[in-house]
Amino acid sequence: VACLDCGVAHYRLTLAYDGTDFSGWQRQATRRTVQGELERALSRLSGGVAVSVAGAGRTDAGVHALGQVASFGLPRAWDADELLRALNGLLPSDVRVLDSRAVDPGFHARRSAVAKLYRYELDIGGVRLPTRRRVAAHVPWELTPGPVEELAARYVGRHDFAAVASTGSDVKTTVRHVLRSEARFEAGTLTYDVEADGFLRKMVRSLVGGLIEAGRGRRSADELMAILGRGERRDWPAPAPPEGLTLVLVRYGPAGT
Amino acid sequence: VACLDCGVAHYRLTLAYDGTDFSGWQRQATRRTVQGELERALSRLSGGVAVSVAGAGRTDAGVHALGQVASFGLPRAWDADELLRALNGLLPSDVRVLDSRAVDPGFHARRSAVAKLYRYELDIGGVRLPTRRRVAAHVPWELTPGPVEELAARYVGRHDFAAVASTGSDVKTTVRHVLRSEARFEAGTLTYDVEADGFLRKMVRSLVGGLIEAGRGRRSADELMAILGRGERRDWPAPAPPEGLTLVLVRYGPAGT
């Protein structure tokens, strides 16, 4: 029996991972996933009882995290620091627990979240550097900063993001509130930070696809915002590749639930 | 027949690599090395003729490069840009050619070098981040910046570095001239840059081992410089691990030979 809402003690973990060798966050029967590795380690610490974990963001294959949050109940209480050390002893080196704390049973990593911050790193021009190939995307073209910065700023606000949502998203609404959206160029790298009250599937990578299109001068910010306004998914540029994306942090309300 | 000094045309390549999955630079019969991969690709471009390559620095297993330099002769002349593109088409993604140019037959990547710059990155304290584990070393302890910066500055100058040379180095002299040696702390990371007219085996990693010892307060800069002065290898701290080290650039004289 899964133990997400059962258990005598509830915990919240902050996790970092290198997503390169994972088939994403979400548990799959035959593939290596972050949720799968975490649940297996928690089950081992719980005498074999199945433990079911909720994650704040369902990161795709190849996407990294510096501040993913997971919540779950366990059949017995643990000292939070002891739980952190035990898990880091069992987990593979491409996923680490950075923080562990006991929480109220009402806390849920995804439902209690009020905002998430993602970062996308894109190396620009020249030859792709081997030491960066797992943690940054690369385009061989030059990008003009002005249009990229302008478009990033225009993403801010409450919009219907249907045009940048992956098909197959099972959501009630495609309206999201982007609280922060900033592109900066430094030393041949574009770093894009975007924070919103929630994200649709592949939304950040599609927003970055738009930034690249604007930076290459293939479409203006006006044209791209018009496509977004019409919700025409087929006209929007392809999503940028996963390796540039990192879930940086998840925000919760003052009460943490 | 090897073709280092033969051939009608001579070239100099600048290479970047992620050293994690290589058994170092130097060719080995049964292991994957950077020199081995490069020579194999050059041989394929030369109709199967064996090509022997000289590298500026014999980086160890796990050590990276942003500016390794290789020189060699080929049995026929190539356009330098075409050679770059052909090699990047044949080489695995963890090694890339960044620059390619024709050179005088007298140019030799190692013998013509006048200085090399290495960088060491060390993440300090807390839990090791998975996305950094291939390209930075990690210590769980806090390090005090003052003694680290002081010791780094005192490495500058012409010294006998016998105490920090790996045993088995087959060199005429263990005296090297350190031209630059700077440690800086920023955002939980120690970045150490060291440039010298030459390096002994494991010298940079041993110098970093000394910096860590000073930063932990286990030995003072005075004590460590005294050990260096006496050349007592057994008293010097252990070398820091390879994954933090990167060969950043190799300098040549104005003539480039």
JSON list of N, CA, C and O in Angstrom, two decimals, chain A residues 16-19 21 64-66 84 88 93-98 127-135 246, chain B residues 16-19 21 64-66 84 88 93-98 127-135 246:
[
{"chain": "A", "resi": 16, "resn": "ALA", "atom": "N", "xyz": [18.37, 18.12, -5.14]},
{"chain": "A", "resi": 16, "resn": "ALA", "atom": "CA", "xyz": [19.10, 18.55, -6.33]},
{"chain": "A", "resi": 16, "resn": "ALA", "atom": "C", "xyz": [19.40, 17.31, -7.15]},
{"chain": "A", "resi": 16, "resn": "ALA", "atom": "O", "xyz": [19.67, 16.25, -6.59]},
{"chain": "A", "resi": 17, "resn": "TYR", "atom": "N", "xyz": [19.29, 17.44, -8.47]},
{"chain": "A", "resi": 17, "resn": "TYR", "atom": "CA", "xyz": [19.71, 16.31, -9.31]},
{"chain": "A", "resi": 17, "resn": "TYR", "atom": "C", "xyz": [20.24, 16.76, -10.65]},
{"chain": "A", "resi": 17, "resn": "TYR", "atom": "O", "xyz": [19.93, 17.84, -11.14]},
{"chain": "A", "resi": 18, "resn": "ASP", "atom": "N", "xyz": [21.09, 15.89, -11.22]},
{"chain": "A", "resi": 18, "resn": "ASP", "atom": "CA", "xyz": [21.57, 16.01, -12.59]},
{"chain": "A", "resi": 18, "resn": "ASP", "atom": "C", "xyz": [20.62, 15.14, -13.41]},
{"chain": "A", "resi": 18, "resn": "ASP", "atom": "O", "xyz": [20.65, 13.91, -13.32]},
{"chain": "A", "resi": 19, "resn": "GLY", "atom": "N", "xyz": [19.77, 15.77, -14.21]},
{"chain": "A", "resi": 19, "resn": "GLY", "atom": "CA", "xyz": [18.72, 15.03, -14.91]},
{"chain": "A", "resi": 19, "resn": "GLY", "atom": "C", "xyz": [19.18, 14.23, -16.12]},
{"chain": "A", "resi": 19, "resn": "GLY", "atom": "O", "xyz": [18.38, 13.49, -16.71]},
{"chain": "A", "resi": 21, "resn": "ASP", "atom": "N", "xyz": [20.84, 11.53, -16.78]},
{"chain": "A", "resi": 21, "resn": "ASP", "atom": "CA", "xyz": [20.69, 10.07, -16.85]},
{"chain": "A", "resi": 21, "resn": "ASP", "atom": "C", "xyz": [19.38, 9.57, -16.23]},
{"chain": "A", "resi": 21, "resn": "ASP", "atom": "O", "xyz": [19.25, 8.39, -15.90]},
{"chain": "A", "resi": 64, "resn": "HIS", "atom": "N", "xyz": [17.22, 19.36, -14.95]},
{"chain": "A", "resi": 64, "resn": "HIS", "atom": "CA", "xyz": [17.90, 19.29, -13.66]},
{"chain": "A", "resi": 64, "resn": "HIS", "atom": "C", "xyz": [17.11, 19.98, -12.56]},
{"chain": "A", "resi": 64, "resn": "HIS", "atom": "O", "xyz": [16.15, 20.69, -12.83]},
{"chain": "A", "resi": 65, "resn": "ALA", "atom": "N", "xyz": [17.56, 19.81, -11.33]},
{"chain": "A", "resi": 65, "resn": "ALA", "atom": "CA", "xyz": [16.97, 20.53, -10.21]},
{"chain": "A", "resi": 65, "resn": "ALA", "atom": "C", "xyz": [18.05, 20.95, -9.23]},
{"chain": "A", "resi": 65, "resn": "ALA", "atom": "O", "xyz": [19.00, 20.21, -8.96]},
{"chain": "A", "resi": 66, "resn": "LEU", "atom": "N", "xyz": [17.89, 22.17, -8.71]},
{"chain": "A", "resi": 66, "resn": "LEU", "atom": "CA", "xyz": [18.68, 22.63, -7.56]},
{"chain": "A", "resi": 66, "resn": "LEU", "atom": "C", "xyz": [17.78, 22.75, -6.34]},
{"chain": "A", "resi": 66, "resn": "LEU", "atom": "O", "xyz": [18.27, 22.84, -5.22]},
{"chain": "A", "resi": 84, "resn": "LEU", "atom": "N", "xyz": [17.92, 12.77, 6.22]},
{"chain": "A", "resi": 84, "resn": "LEU", "atom": "CA", "xyz": [18.74, 13.32, 5.12]},
{"chain": "A", "resi": 84, "resn": "LEU", "atom": "C", "xyz": [19.99, 12.47, 4.92]},
{"chain": "A", "resi": 84, "resn": "LEU", "atom": "O", "xyz": [20.31, 12.06, 3.80]},
{"chain": "A", "resi": 88, "resn": "ASN", "atom": "N", "xyz": [20.91, 10.17, 1.62]},
{"chain": "A", "resi": 88, "resn": "ASN", "atom": "CA", "xyz": [22.09, 10.43, 0.80]},
{"chain": "A", "resi": 88, "resn": "ASN", "atom": "C", "xyz": [23.05, 9.24, 0.79]},
{"chain": "A", "resi": 88, "resn": "ASN", "atom": "O", "xyz": [23.83, 9.07, -0.14]},
{"chain": "A", "resi": 93, "resn": "SER", "atom": "N", "xyz": [24.62, 9.09, -6.86]},
{"chain": "A", "resi": 93, "resn": "SER", "atom": "CA", "xyz": [25.28, 10.40, -6.69]},
{"chain": "A", "resi": 93, "resn": "SER", "atom": "C", "xyz": [24.67, 11.47, -7.58]},
{"chain": "A", "resi": 93, "resn": "SER", "atom": "O", "xyz": [24.98, 12.65, -7.38]},
{"chain": "A", "resi": 94, "resn": "ASP", "atom": "N", "xyz": [23.81, 11.11, -8.54]},
{"chain": "A", "resi": 94, "resn": "ASP", "atom": "CA", "xyz": [23.21, 12.17, -9.36]},
{"chain": "A", "resi": 94, "resn": "ASP", "atom": "C", "xyz": [21.92, 12.73, -8.77]},
{"chain": "A", "resi": 94, "resn": "ASP", "atom": "O", "xyz": [21.25, 13.55, -9.41]},
{"chain": "A", "resi": 95, "resn": "VAL", "atom": "N", "xyz": [21.56, 12.28, -7.56]},
{"chain": "A", "resi": 95, "resn": "VAL", "atom": "CA", "xyz": [20.48, 12.95, -6.82]},
{"chain": "A", "resi": 95, "resn": "VAL", "atom": "C", "xyz": [20.88, 13.07, -5.35]},
{"chain": "A", "resi": 95, "resn": "VAL", "atom": "O", "xyz": [21.42, 12.12, -4.77]},
{"chain": "A", "resi": 96, "resn": "ARG", "atom": "N", "xyz": [20.69, 14.26, -4.78]},
{"chain": "A", "resi": 96, "resn": "ARG", "atom": "CA", "xyz": [21.10, 14.53, -3.39]},
{"chain": "A", "resi": 96, "resn": "ARG", "atom": "C", "xyz": [19.97, 15.24, -2.66]},
{"chain": "A", "resi": 96, "resn": "ARG", "atom": "O", "xyz": [19.28, 16.09, -3.22]},
{"chain": "A", "resi": 97, "resn": "VAL", "atom": "N", "xyz": [19.81, 14.90, -1.38]},
{"chain": "A", "resi": 97, "resn": "VAL", "atom": "CA", "xyz": [18.90, 15.63, -0.51]},
{"chain": "A", "resi": 97, "resn": "VAL", "atom": "C", "xyz": [19.67, 16.79, 0.11]},
{"chain": "A", "resi": 97, "resn": "VAL", "atom": "O", "xyz": [20.69, 16.59, 0.76]},
{"chain": "A", "resi": 98, "resn": "LEU", "atom": "N", "xyz": [19.19, 18.02, -0.13]},
{"chain": "A", "resi": 98, "resn": "LEU", "atom": "CA", "xyz": [19.88, 19.21, 0.40]},
{"chain": "A", "resi": 98, "resn": "LEU", "atom": "C", "xyz": [19.29, 19.64, 1.74]},
{"chain": "A", "resi": 98, "resn": "LEU", "atom": "O", "xyz": [19.97, 20.27, 2.55]},
{"chain": "A", "resi": 127, "resn": "VAL", "atom": "N", "xyz": [31.81, 26.45, -30.92]},
{"chain": "A", "resi": 127, "resn": "VAL", "atom": "CA", "xyz": [31.71, 25.01, -30.75]},
{"chain": "A", "resi": 127, "resn": "VAL", "atom": "C", "xyz": [31.19, 24.72, -29.33]},
{"chain": "A", "resi": 127, "resn": "VAL", "atom": "O", "xyz": [31.54, 25.42, -28.38]},
{"chain": "A", "resi": 128, "resn": "ARG", "atom": "N", "xyz": [30.35, 23.71, -29.21]},
{"chain": "A", "resi": 128, "resn": "ARG", "atom": "CA", "xyz": [29.80, 23.35, -27.90]},
{"chain": "A", "resi": 128, "resn": "ARG", "atom": "C", "xyz": [30.89, 22.81, -26.97]},
{"chain": "A", "resi": 128, "resn": "ARG", "atom": "O", "xyz": [31.61, 21.88, -27.33]},
{"chain": "A", "resi": 129, "resn": "LEU", "atom": "N", "xyz": [30.98, 23.36, -25.76]},
{"chain": "A", "resi": 129, "resn": "LEU", "atom": "CA", "xyz": [32.01, 22.91, -24.82]},
{"chain": "A", "resi": 129, "resn": "LEU", "atom": "C", "xyz": [31.60, 21.60, -24.15]},
{"chain": "A", "resi": 129, "resn": "LEU", "atom": "O", "xyz": [30.53, 21.52, -23.55]},
{"chain": "A", "resi": 130, "resn": "PRO", "atom": "N", "xyz": [32.49, 20.57, -24.19]},
{"chain": "A", "resi": 130, "resn": "PRO", "atom": "CA", "xyz": [32.15, 19.28, -23.58]},
{"chain": "A", "resi": 130, "resn": "PRO", "atom": "C", "xyz": [31.77, 19.37, -22.11]},
{"chain": "A", "resi": 130, "resn": "PRO", "atom": "O", "xyz": [30.87, 18.67, -21.66]},
{"chain": "A", "resi": 131, "resn": "THR", "atom": "N", "xyz": [32.46, 20.22, -21.34]},
{"chain": "A", "resi": 131, "resn": "THR", "atom": "CA", "xyz": [32.16, 20.30, -19.90]},
{"chain": "A", "resi": 131, "resn": "THR", "atom": "C", "xyz": [30.82, 20.96, -19.62]},
{"chain": "A", "resi": 131, "resn": "THR", "atom": "O", "xyz": [30.34, 20.94, -18.49]},
{"chain": "A", "resi": 132, "resn": "ARG", "atom": "N", "xyz": [30.19, 21.57, -20.63]},
{"chain": "A", "resi": 132, "resn": "ARG", "atom": "CA", "xyz": [28.91, 22.23, -20.44]},
{"chain": "A", "resi": 132, "resn": "ARG", "atom": "C", "xyz": [27.76, 21.44, -21.06]},
{"chain": "A", "resi": 132, "resn": "ARG", "atom": "O", "xyz": [26.59, 21.81, -20.91]},
{"chain": "A", "resi": 133, "resn": "ARG", "atom": "N", "xyz": [28.07, 20.33, -21.77]},
{"chain": "A", "resi": 133, "resn": "ARG", "atom": "CA", "xyz": [27.05, 19.73, -22.61]},
{"chain": "A", "resi": 133, "resn": "ARG", "atom": "C", "xyz": [25.91, 19.08, -21.84]},
{"chain": "A", "resi": 133, "resn": "ARG", "atom": "O", "xyz": [24.83, 18.89, -22.38]},
{"chain": "A", "resi": 134, "resn": "ARG", "atom": "N", "xyz": [26.13, 18.73, -20.55]},
{"chain": "A", "resi": 134, "resn": "ARG", "atom": "CA", "xyz": [25.06, 18.13, -19.77]},
{"chain": "A", "resi": 134, "resn": "ARG", "atom": "C", "xyz": [24.20, 19.16, -19.08]},
{"chain": "A", "resi": 134, "resn": "ARG", "atom": "O", "xyz": [23.06, 18.86, -18.71]},
{"chain": "A", "resi": 135, "resn": "VAL", "atom": "N", "xyz": [24.71, 20.37, -18.84]},
{"chain": "A", "resi": 135, "resn": "VAL", "atom": "CA", "xyz": [24.01, 21.35, -18.00]},
{"chain": "A", "resi": 135, "resn": "VAL", "atom": "C", "xyz": [23.64, 22.64, -18.72]},
{"chain": "A", "resi": 135, "resn": "VAL", "atom": "O", "xyz": [23.06, 23.55, -18.10]},
{"chain": "A", "resi": 246, "resn": "THR", "atom": "N", "xyz": [16.73, 24.00, -15.46]},
{"chain": "A", "resi": 246, "resn": "THR", "atom": "CA", "xyz": [16.88, 23.62, -14.05]},
{"chain": "A", "resi": 246, "resn": "THR", "atom": "C", "xyz": [15.74, 24.19, -13.22]},
{"chain": "A", "resi": 246, "resn": "THR", "atom": "O", "xyz": [15.45, 25.39, -13.31]},
{"chain": "B", "resi": 16, "resn": "ALA", "atom": "N", "xyz": [38.97, 21.13, -26.31]},
{"chain": "B", "resi": 16, "resn": "ALA", "atom": "CA", "xyz": [38.28, 21.14, -25.01]},
{"chain": "B", "resi": 16, "resn": "ALA", "atom": "C", "xyz": [37.77, 19.72, -24.77]},
{"chain": "B", "resi": 16, "resn": "ALA", "atom": "O", "xyz": [37.35, 19.05, -25.72]},
{"chain": "B", "resi": 17, "resn": "TYR", "atom": "N", "xyz": [37.84, 19.26, -23.53]},
{"chain": "B", "resi": 17, "resn": "TYR", "atom": "CA", "xyz": [37.23, 17.96, -23.24]},
{"chain": "B", "resi": 17, "resn": "TYR", "atom": "C", "xyz": [36.72, 17.87, -21.81]},
{"chain": "B", "resi": 17, "resn": "TYR", "atom": "O", "xyz": [37.18, 18.59, -20.93]},
{"chain": "B", "resi": 18, "resn": "ASP", "atom": "N", "xyz": [35.75, 17.00, -21.65]},
{"chain": "B", "resi": 18, "resn": "ASP", "atom": "CA", "xyz": [35.24, 16.61, -20.34]},
{"chain": "B", "resi": 18, "resn": "ASP", "atom": "C", "xyz": [36.01, 15.34, -19.98]},
{"chain": "B", "resi": 18, "resn": "ASP", "atom": "O", "xyz": [35.79, 14.28, -20.58]},
{"chain": "B", "resi": 19, "resn": "GLY", "atom": "N", "xyz": [36.93, 15.44, -19.02]},
{"chain": "B", "resi": 19, "resn": "GLY", "atom": "CA", "xyz": [37.82, 14.33, -18.73]},
{"chain": "B", "resi": 19, "resn": "GLY", "atom": "C", "xyz": [37.21, 13.17, -17.96]},
{"chain": "B", "resi": 19, "resn": "GLY", "atom": "O", "xyz": [37.86, 12.15, -17.75]},
{"chain": "B", "resi": 21, "resn": "ASP", "atom": "N", "xyz": [35.12, 10.74, -18.45]},
{"chain": "B", "resi": 21, "resn": "ASP", "atom": "CA", "xyz": [35.04, 9.40, -19.00]},
{"chain": "B", "resi": 21, "resn": "ASP", "atom": "C", "xyz": [36.30, 9.00, -19.80]},
{"chain": "B", "resi": 21, "resn": "ASP", "atom": "O", "xyz": [36.25, 8.07, -20.61]},
{"chain": "B", "resi": 64, "resn": "HIS", "atom": "N", "xyz": [39.97, 17.95, -16.93]},
{"chain": "B", "resi": 64, "resn": "HIS", "atom": "CA", "xyz": [39.32, 18.52, -18.10]},
{"chain": "B", "resi": 64, "resn": "HIS", "atom": "C", "xyz": [40.25, 19.50, -18.83]},
{"chain": "B", "resi": 64, "resn": "HIS", "atom": "O", "xyz": [41.29, 19.89, -18.32]},
{"chain": "B", "resi": 65, "resn": "ALA", "atom": "N", "xyz": [39.82, 19.91, -20.02]},
{"chain": "B", "resi": 65, "resn": "ALA", "atom": "CA", "xyz": [40.55, 20.94, -20.75]},
{"chain": "B", "resi": 65, "resn": "ALA", "atom": "C", "xyz": [39.59, 21.89, -21.43]},
{"chain": "B", "resi": 65, "resn": "ALA", "atom": "O", "xyz": [38.54, 21.49, -21.94]},
{"chain": "B", "resi": 66, "resn": "LEU", "atom": "N", "xyz": [39.95, 23.17, -21.39]},
{"chain": "B", "resi": 66, "resn": "LEU", "atom": "CA", "xyz": [39.28, 24.18, -22.22]},
{"chain": "B", "resi": 66, "resn": "LEU", "atom": "C", "xyz": [40.24, 24.66, -23.31]},
{"chain": "B", "resi": 66, "resn": "LEU", "atom": "O", "xyz": [39.81, 25.28, -24.26]},
{"chain": "B", "resi": 84, "resn": "LEU", "atom": "N", "xyz": [39.00, 21.02, -38.86]},
{"chain": "B", "resi": 84, "resn": "LEU", "atom": "CA", "xyz": [38.24, 21.19, -37.62]},
{"chain": "B", "resi": 84, "resn": "LEU", "atom": "C", "xyz": [36.86, 20.54, -37.74]},
{"chain": "B", "resi": 84, "resn": "LEU", "atom": "O", "xyz": [36.45, 19.75, -36.88]},
{"chain": "B", "resi": 88, "resn": "ASN", "atom": "N", "xyz": [35.50, 17.23, -35.69]},
{"chain": "B", "resi": 88, "resn": "ASN", "atom": "CA", "xyz": [34.34, 17.31, -34.80]},
{"chain": "B", "resi": 88, "resn": "ASN", "atom": "C", "xyz": [33.20, 16.39, -35.26]},
{"chain": "B", "resi": 88, "resn": "ASN", "atom": "O", "xyz": [32.38, 15.96, -34.45]},
{"chain": "B", "resi": 93, "resn": "SER", "atom": "N", "xyz": [31.36, 13.30, -28.34]},
{"chain": "B", "resi": 93, "resn": "SER", "atom": "CA", "xyz": [30.91, 14.63, -27.92]},
{"chain": "B", "resi": 93, "resn": "SER", "atom": "C", "xyz": [31.65, 15.14, -26.68]},
{"chain": "B", "resi": 93, "resn": "SER", "atom": "O", "xyz": [31.55, 16.32, -26.35]},
{"chain": "B", "resi": 94, "resn": "ASP", "atom": "N", "xyz": [32.42, 14.28, -25.99]},
{"chain": "B", "resi": 94, "resn": "ASP", "atom": "CA", "xyz": [33.14, 14.79, -24.82]},
{"chain": "B", "resi": 94, "resn": "ASP", "atom": "C", "xyz": [34.53, 15.34, -25.16]},
{"chain": "B", "resi": 94, "resn": "ASP", "atom": "O", "xyz": [35.28, 15.73, -24.26]},
{"chain": "B", "resi": 95, "resn": "VAL", "atom": "N", "xyz": [34.86, 15.39, -26.45]},
{"chain": "B", "resi": 95, "resn": "VAL", "atom": "CA", "xyz": [36.05, 16.14, -26.87]},
{"chain": "B", "resi": 95, "resn": "VAL", "atom": "C", "xyz": [35.72, 16.91, -28.14]},
{"chain": "B", "resi": 95, "resn": "VAL", "atom": "O", "xyz": [35.07, 16.39, -29.05]},
{"chain": "B", "resi": 96, "resn": "ARG", "atom": "N", "xyz": [36.10, 18.18, -28.17]},
{"chain": "B", "resi": 96, "resn": "ARG", "atom": "CA", "xyz": [35.80, 19.07, -29.30]},
{"chain": "B", "resi": 96, "resn": "ARG", "atom": "C", "xyz": [37.04, 19.84, -29.70]},
{"chain": "B", "resi": 96, "resn": "ARG", "atom": "O", "xyz": [37.82, 20.27, -28.84]},
{"chain": "B", "resi": 97, "resn": "VAL", "atom": "N", "xyz": [37.19, 20.04, -31.01]},
{"chain": "B", "resi": 97, "resn": "VAL", "atom": "CA", "xyz": [38.24, 20.91, -31.52]},
{"chain": "B", "resi": 97, "resn": "VAL", "atom": "C", "xyz": [37.67, 22.33, -31.57]},
{"chain": "B", "resi": 97, "resn": "VAL", "atom": "O", "xyz": [36.64, 22.57, -32.19]},
{"chain": "B", "resi": 98, "resn": "LEU", "atom": "N", "xyz": [38.33, 23.27, -30.87]},
{"chain": "B", "resi": 98, "resn": "LEU", "atom": "CA", "xyz": [37.85, 24.66, -30.84]},
{"chain": "B", "resi": 98, "resn": "LEU", "atom": "C", "xyz": [38.53, 25.51, -31.89]},
{"chain": "B", "resi": 98, "resn": "LEU", "atom": "O", "xyz": [37.99, 26.52, -32.33]},
{"chain": "B", "resi": 127, "resn": "VAL", "atom": "N", "xyz": [26.10, 19.86, 1.01]},
{"chain": "B", "resi": 127, "resn": "VAL", "atom": "CA", "xyz": [25.97, 18.63, 0.25]},
{"chain": "B", "resi": 127, "resn": "VAL", "atom": "C", "xyz": [26.49, 18.88, -1.16]},
{"chain": "B", "resi": 127, "resn": "VAL", "atom": "O", "xyz": [26.29, 19.95, -1.72]},
{"chain": "B", "resi": 128, "resn": "ARG", "atom": "N", "xyz": [27.19, 17.90, -1.73]},
{"chain": "B", "resi": 128, "resn": "ARG", "atom": "CA", "xyz": [27.71, 18.04, -3.08]},
{"chain": "B", "resi": 128, "resn": "ARG", "atom": "C", "xyz": [26.58, 18.12, -4.12]},
{"chain": "B", "resi": 128, "resn": "ARG", "atom": "O", "xyz": [25.71, 17.25, -4.16]},
{"chain": "B", "resi": 129, "resn": "LEU", "atom": "N", "xyz": [26.61, 19.13, -4.99]},
{"chain": "B", "resi": 129, "resn": "LEU", "atom": "CA", "xyz": [25.54, 19.28, -5.99]},
{"chain": "B", "resi": 129, "resn": "LEU", "atom": "C", "xyz": [25.78, 18.34, -7.16]},
{"chain": "B", "resi": 129, "resn": "LEU", "atom": "O", "xyz": [26.85, 18.36, -7.77]},
{"chain": "B", "resi": 130, "resn": "PRO", "atom": "N", "xyz": [24.75, 17.52, -7.52]},
{"chain": "B", "resi": 130, "resn": "PRO", "atom": "CA", "xyz": [24.91, 16.56, -8.62]},
{"chain": "B", "resi": 130, "resn": "PRO", "atom": "C", "xyz": [25.33, 17.21, -9.94]},
{"chain": "B", "resi": 130, "resn": "PRO", "atom": "O", "xyz": [26.14, 16.64, -10.67]},
{"chain": "B", "resi": 131, "resn": "THR", "atom": "N", "xyz": [24.81, 18.40, -10.26]},
{"chain": "B", "resi": 131, "resn": "THR", "atom": "CA", "xyz": [25.16, 19.02, -11.55]},
{"chain": "B", "resi": 131, "resn": "THR", "atom": "C", "xyz": [26.60, 19.53, -11.57]},
{"chain": "B", "resi": 131, "resn": "THR", "atom": "O", "xyz": [27.10, 19.91, -12.62]},
{"chain": "B", "resi": 132, "resn": "ARG", "atom": "N", "xyz": [27.28, 19.54, -10.41]},
{"chain": "B", "resi": 132, "resn": "ARG", "atom": "CA", "xyz": [28.66, 20.02, -10.36]},
{"chain": "B", "resi": 132, "resn": "ARG", "atom": "C", "xyz": [29.64, 18.88, -10.17]},
{"chain": "B", "resi": 132, "resn": "ARG", "atom": "O", "xyz": [30.86, 19.09, -10.20]},
{"chain": "B", "resi": 133, "resn": "ARG", "atom": "N", "xyz": [29.15, 17.64, -9.96]},
{"chain": "B", "resi": 133, "resn": "ARG", "atom": "CA", "xyz": [30.04, 16.59, -9.50]},
{"chain": "B", "resi": 133, "resn": "ARG", "atom": "C", "xyz": [31.08, 16.17, -10.52]},
{"chain": "B", "resi": 133, "resn": "ARG", "atom": "O", "xyz": [32.12, 15.60, -10.14]},
{"chain": "B", "resi": 134, "resn": "ARG", "atom": "N", "xyz": [30.86, 16.42, -11.82]},
{"chain": "B", "resi": 134, "resn": "ARG", "atom": "CA", "xyz": [31.85, 16.04, -12.82]},
{"chain": "B", "resi": 134, "resn": "ARG", "atom": "C", "xyz": [32.89, 17.13, -13.04]},
{"chain": "B", "resi": 134, "resn": "ARG", "atom": "O", "xyz": [33.98, 16.83, -13.55]},
{"chain": "B", "resi": 135, "resn": "VAL", "atom": "N", "xyz": [32.57, 18.39, -12.74]},
{"chain": "B", "resi": 135, "resn": "VAL", "atom": "CA", "xyz": [33.44, 19.51, -13.11]},
{"chain": "B", "resi": 135, "resn": "VAL", "atom": "C", "xyz": [33.99, 20.30, -11.93]},
{"chain": "B", "resi": 135, "resn": "VAL", "atom": "O", "xyz": [34.72, 21.28, -12.13]},
{"chain": "B", "resi": 246, "resn": "THR", "atom": "N", "xyz": [41.13, 21.81, -14.54]},
{"chain": "B", "resi": 246, "resn": "THR", "atom": "CA", "xyz": [40.97, 22.09, -15.98]},
{"chain": "B", "resi": 246, "resn": "THR", "atom": "C", "xyz": [42.22, 22.78, -16.52]},
{"chain": "B", "resi": 246, "resn": "THR", "atom": "O", "xyz": [42.67, 23.77, -15.94]}
]
